[in-house]
């Protein structure tokens, strides 16, 4: 464990929170480096907002700690934490103008009038709202209101900024513009941001790292690439992008594992590399649709190229998406496999009813343990 | 919206009920302008002589001023206590909150006579029967539930996130209350202050028990005069009472409407 913590270093240690008998957050831990942009991503009710409330000090955890820099802040009331918060519904004070809203944290801190005016001007410029300072929140559009809220949360120079679905109420175009704006501000100010969203794309665009929430727990934390390429569970794999999931039993021989799907006729999926899961165990293989190549089936035996896996099937549907084509292929065991082929490699001649070969590099197959619920069901 | 084929009939019924409710009150107003010396229907002619007497009669004038004084302090006390109670009942999380809530609202349910008798015995012990402070105290108890209900409603429709936002911006609970919560629920608080004033202004039952010939409110004086000799001055005093009530009520309703929008 490193001992030096600098400003903006936020750490959450094993926090848990129950409402009545329902667990909202269960043993959640993560550390944020100063200046990092971490997104808590998950469905509604998965505990990400509760985590944020505990960090902000709006809710007390039943157990666990929150650290900011070298200070435990779990017991500190919200108004002494010096953490900026941006709310989904903006939470601007309706009886104050935009400038007065932004001046609020400065006024509370007893900062003089001249200094206040200077910093409010600066904050308005940071969010590109010069000249709207004397308007009331109701006279501003949703996007402008959220910018004011952002300026208000930044003007007192907090070490950490928390954002709770800040774009939930905005339309898509505004959302994209504001995303870029937040990223620019994050870059310019070097502030640590903890961001909550249920929008996967938003998380991918903005974050340094993403924490995936499920049912009050963090399933995995990592960069977007890590989560996509190396998911640690089927849940994460399916949450991040599209995937083909093959369930079956492992028969590990040497370095190549084979997963035999239980249905008839069985299909075999091979895996490359060391097999961490024991022989004969239930397992899952995940293959991303864009890793699969689709070829017209040749006559005679289909022998896979070395290092590649091969499945045969019949095309059910081809969806043209401009930049690529999506193939839905029925496999011999009755399941469906999805492939996505870029325009440069797609054979436009392949259509519905054609027999095709689906091949992918064994290294692209992700081997995972079968989800717990499934293991119980089959045993 | 439903369509009522019998809408016209419904309107008439509502109008009749309104007249039934208002007539006893409204009858007094023309009576106060009578030329005659008897409180009798129909009034004769038109004169302001009874208002002149009202303004010059020492007892009535004193009682009016006393009523205004007691009403004012009742409004201040009930609003201050009631607002903090409402805040505690809506925001606080503590054991027995439901019970506390029922207890503070109980003066609405308990018959006023009971409250009056109880108050009387306690006040005799404390030696504050016939004092302004005692009257304010008793009326504050009666007005408190109204303030609590009214302010609680304002607080319920108030966006809690604004308080959380204020806290995240560094404002402690007191600063948050005075800079954010109070300015936003101010119309509701003002309305409840006026309701508290009205409660005291036209209260008679408790006042009859705990006033004495020196410290008397307007309703008490009117009541005594009606019992002794019937003189149209009473009608003038009653009209004044109604007028002040209507004005206070009107302002209160206006204040409430501002909260809604």
PDB file of N, CA, C and O in Angstrom, chain B residues 194-218:
ATOM      1  N   UNK B 194     -50.832  34.584   8.759  1.00  0.00           N
ATOM      2  CA  UNK B 194     -52.123  35.261   8.695  1.00  0.00           C
ATOM      3  C   UNK B 194     -53.243  34.387   9.250  1.00  0.00           C
ATOM      4  O   UNK B 194     -54.139  34.875   9.939  1.00  0.00           O
ATOM      5  N   UNK B 195     -53.169  33.077   8.953  1.00  0.00           N
ATOM      6  CA  UNK B 195     -54.173  32.167   9.527  1.00  0.00           C
ATOM      7  C   UNK B 195     -54.086  32.175  11.053  1.00  0.00           C
ATOM      8  O   UNK B 195     -55.101  32.154  11.742  1.00  0.00           O
ATOM      9  N   UNK B 196     -52.871  32.211  11.557  1.00  0.00           N
ATOM     10  CA  UNK B 196     -52.682  32.253  13.007  1.00  0.00           C
ATOM     11  C   UNK B 196     -53.295  33.533  13.573  1.00  0.00           C
ATOM     12  O   UNK B 196     -53.975  33.519  14.601  1.00  0.00           O
ATOM     13  N   UNK B 197     -53.063  34.632  12.855  1.00  0.00           N
ATOM     14  CA  UNK B 197     -53.637  35.899  13.295  1.00  0.00           C
ATOM     15  C   UNK B 197     -55.160  35.812  13.345  1.00  0.00           C
ATOM     16  O   UNK B 197     -55.799  36.205  14.328  1.00  0.00           O
ATOM     17  N   UNK B 198     -55.764  35.283  12.272  1.00  0.00           N
ATOM     18  CA  UNK B 198     -57.222  35.178  12.221  1.00  0.00           C
ATOM     19  C   UNK B 198     -57.746  34.300  13.363  1.00  0.00           C
ATOM     20  O   UNK B 198     -58.747  34.620  13.995  1.00  0.00           O
ATOM     21  N   UNK B 199     -57.029  33.180  13.590  1.00  0.00           N
ATOM     22  CA  UNK B 199     -57.446  32.277  14.663  1.00  0.00           C
ATOM     23  C   UNK B 199     -57.593  33.039  15.975  1.00  0.00           C
ATOM     24  O   UNK B 199     -58.574  32.899  16.705  1.00  0.00           O
ATOM     25  N   UNK B 200     -56.612  33.878  16.261  1.00  0.00           N
ATOM     26  CA  UNK B 200     -56.639  34.638  17.500  1.00  0.00           C
ATOM     27  C   UNK B 200     -57.681  35.757  17.434  1.00  0.00           C
ATOM     28  O   UNK B 200     -58.427  35.995  18.368  1.00  0.00           O
ATOM     29  N   UNK B 201     -57.725  36.424  16.305  1.00  0.00           N
ATOM     30  CA  UNK B 201     -58.568  37.604  16.110  1.00  0.00           C
ATOM     31  C   UNK B 201     -60.034  37.326  16.382  1.00  0.00           C
ATOM     32  O   UNK B 201     -60.736  38.136  16.979  1.00  0.00           O
ATOM     33  N   UNK B 202     -60.546  36.146  15.947  1.00  0.00           N
ATOM     34  CA  UNK B 202     -61.977  35.889  16.170  1.00  0.00           C
ATOM     35  C   UNK B 202     -62.212  34.776  17.197  1.00  0.00           C
ATOM     36  O   UNK B 202     -63.298  34.212  17.263  1.00  0.00           O
ATOM     37  N   UNK B 203     -61.210  34.492  18.033  1.00  0.00           N
ATOM     38  CA  UNK B 203     -61.377  33.442  19.024  1.00  0.00           C
ATOM     39  C   UNK B 203     -62.172  33.982  20.220  1.00  0.00           C
ATOM     40  O   UNK B 203     -61.891  35.063  20.735  1.00  0.00           O
ATOM     41  N   UNK B 204     -63.162  33.236  20.681  1.00  0.00           N
ATOM     42  CA  UNK B 204     -63.965  33.713  21.810  1.00  0.00           C
ATOM     43  C   UNK B 204     -63.997  32.763  22.995  1.00  0.00           C
ATOM     44  O   UNK B 204     -63.920  33.192  24.146  1.00  0.00           O
ATOM     45  N   UNK B 205     -64.030  31.456  22.703  1.00  0.00           N
ATOM     46  CA  UNK B 205     -64.273  30.510  23.795  1.00  0.00           C
ATOM     47  C   UNK B 205     -63.179  30.578  24.859  1.00  0.00           C
ATOM     48  O   UNK B 205     -63.447  30.825  26.040  1.00  0.00           O
ATOM     49  N   UNK B 206     -61.941  30.376  24.439  1.00  0.00           N
ATOM     50  CA  UNK B 206     -60.833  30.426  25.392  1.00  0.00           C
ATOM     51  C   UNK B 206     -60.731  31.825  25.996  1.00  0.00           C
ATOM     52  O   UNK B 206     -60.529  31.987  27.202  1.00  0.00           O
ATOM     53  N   UNK B 207     -60.921  32.840  25.131  1.00  0.00           N
ATOM     54  CA  UNK B 207     -60.798  34.224  25.596  1.00  0.00           C
ATOM     55  C   UNK B 207     -61.798  34.531  26.707  1.00  0.00           C
ATOM     56  O   UNK B 207     -61.474  35.221  27.675  1.00  0.00           O
ATOM     57  N   UNK B 208     -63.021  33.989  26.599  1.00  0.00           N
ATOM     58  CA  UNK B 208     -64.031  34.228  27.640  1.00  0.00           C
ATOM     59  C   UNK B 208     -63.551  33.724  28.996  1.00  0.00           C
ATOM     60  O   UNK B 208     -63.802  34.336  30.015  1.00  0.00           O
ATOM     61  N   UNK B 209     -62.842  32.613  28.973  1.00  0.00           N
ATOM     62  CA  UNK B 209     -62.393  32.027  30.228  1.00  0.00           C
ATOM     63  C   UNK B 209     -61.241  32.796  30.851  1.00  0.00           C
ATOM     64  O   UNK B 209     -61.168  32.938  32.055  1.00  0.00           O
ATOM     65  N   UNK B 210     -60.312  33.241  30.038  1.00  0.00           N
ATOM     66  CA  UNK B 210     -59.068  33.742  30.618  1.00  0.00           C
ATOM     67  C   UNK B 210     -58.890  35.252  30.461  1.00  0.00           C
ATOM     68  O   UNK B 210     -57.792  35.757  30.656  1.00  0.00           O
ATOM     69  N   UNK B 211     -59.948  35.966  30.063  1.00  0.00           N
ATOM     70  CA  UNK B 211     -59.819  37.428  30.054  1.00  0.00           C
ATOM     71  C   UNK B 211     -60.482  37.967  31.312  1.00  0.00           C
ATOM     72  O   UNK B 211     -61.274  37.291  31.959  1.00  0.00           O
ATOM     73  N   UNK B 212     -60.156  39.204  31.645  1.00  0.00           N
ATOM     74  CA  UNK B 212     -60.845  39.870  32.757  1.00  0.00           C
ATOM     75  C   UNK B 212     -61.274  41.243  32.264  1.00  0.00           C
ATOM     76  O   UNK B 212     -60.977  41.623  31.125  1.00  0.00           O
ATOM     77  N   UNK B 213     -62.009  42.004  33.037  1.00  0.00           N
ATOM     78  CA  UNK B 213     -62.541  43.283  32.536  1.00  0.00           C
ATOM     79  C   UNK B 213     -61.467  44.233  32.011  1.00  0.00           C
ATOM     80  O   UNK B 213     -61.769  45.131  31.227  1.00  0.00           O
ATOM     81  N   UNK B 214     -60.242  44.073  32.411  1.00  0.00           N
ATOM     82  CA  UNK B 214     -59.196  44.990  31.961  1.00  0.00           C
ATOM     83  C   UNK B 214     -58.636  44.559  30.600  1.00  0.00           C
ATOM     84  O   UNK B 214     -58.554  45.345  29.658  1.00  0.00           O
ATOM     85  N   UNK B 215     -58.241  43.282  30.527  1.00  0.00           N
ATOM     86  CA  UNK B 215     -57.681  42.775  29.273  1.00  0.00           C
ATOM     87  C   UNK B 215     -58.763  41.991  28.542  1.00  0.00           C
ATOM     88  O   UNK B 215     -59.044  40.854  28.874  1.00  0.00           O
ATOM     89  N   UNK B 216     -59.409  42.663  27.566  1.00  0.00           N
ATOM     90  CA  UNK B 216     -60.470  41.984  26.834  1.00  0.00           C
ATOM     91  C   UNK B 216     -60.262  42.149  25.341  1.00  0.00           C
ATOM     92  O   UNK B 216     -59.833  43.200  24.876  1.00  0.00           O
ATOM     93  N   UNK B 217     -60.618  41.082  24.612  1.00  0.00           N
ATOM     94  CA  UNK B 217     -60.495  41.167  23.157  1.00  0.00           C
ATOM     95  C   UNK B 217     -61.836  41.556  22.567  1.00  0.00           C
ATOM     96  O   UNK B 217     -62.872  41.496  23.237  1.00  0.00           O
ATOM     97  N   UNK B 218     -61.834  41.960  21.316  1.00  0.00           N
ATOM     98  CA  UNK B 218     -63.044  42.440  20.646  1.00  0.00           C
ATOM     99  C   UNK B 218     -64.182  41.426  20.687  1.00  0.00           C
ATOM    100  O   UNK B 218     -65.314  41.780  21.029  1.00  0.00           O
TER     101      UNK B 218
END
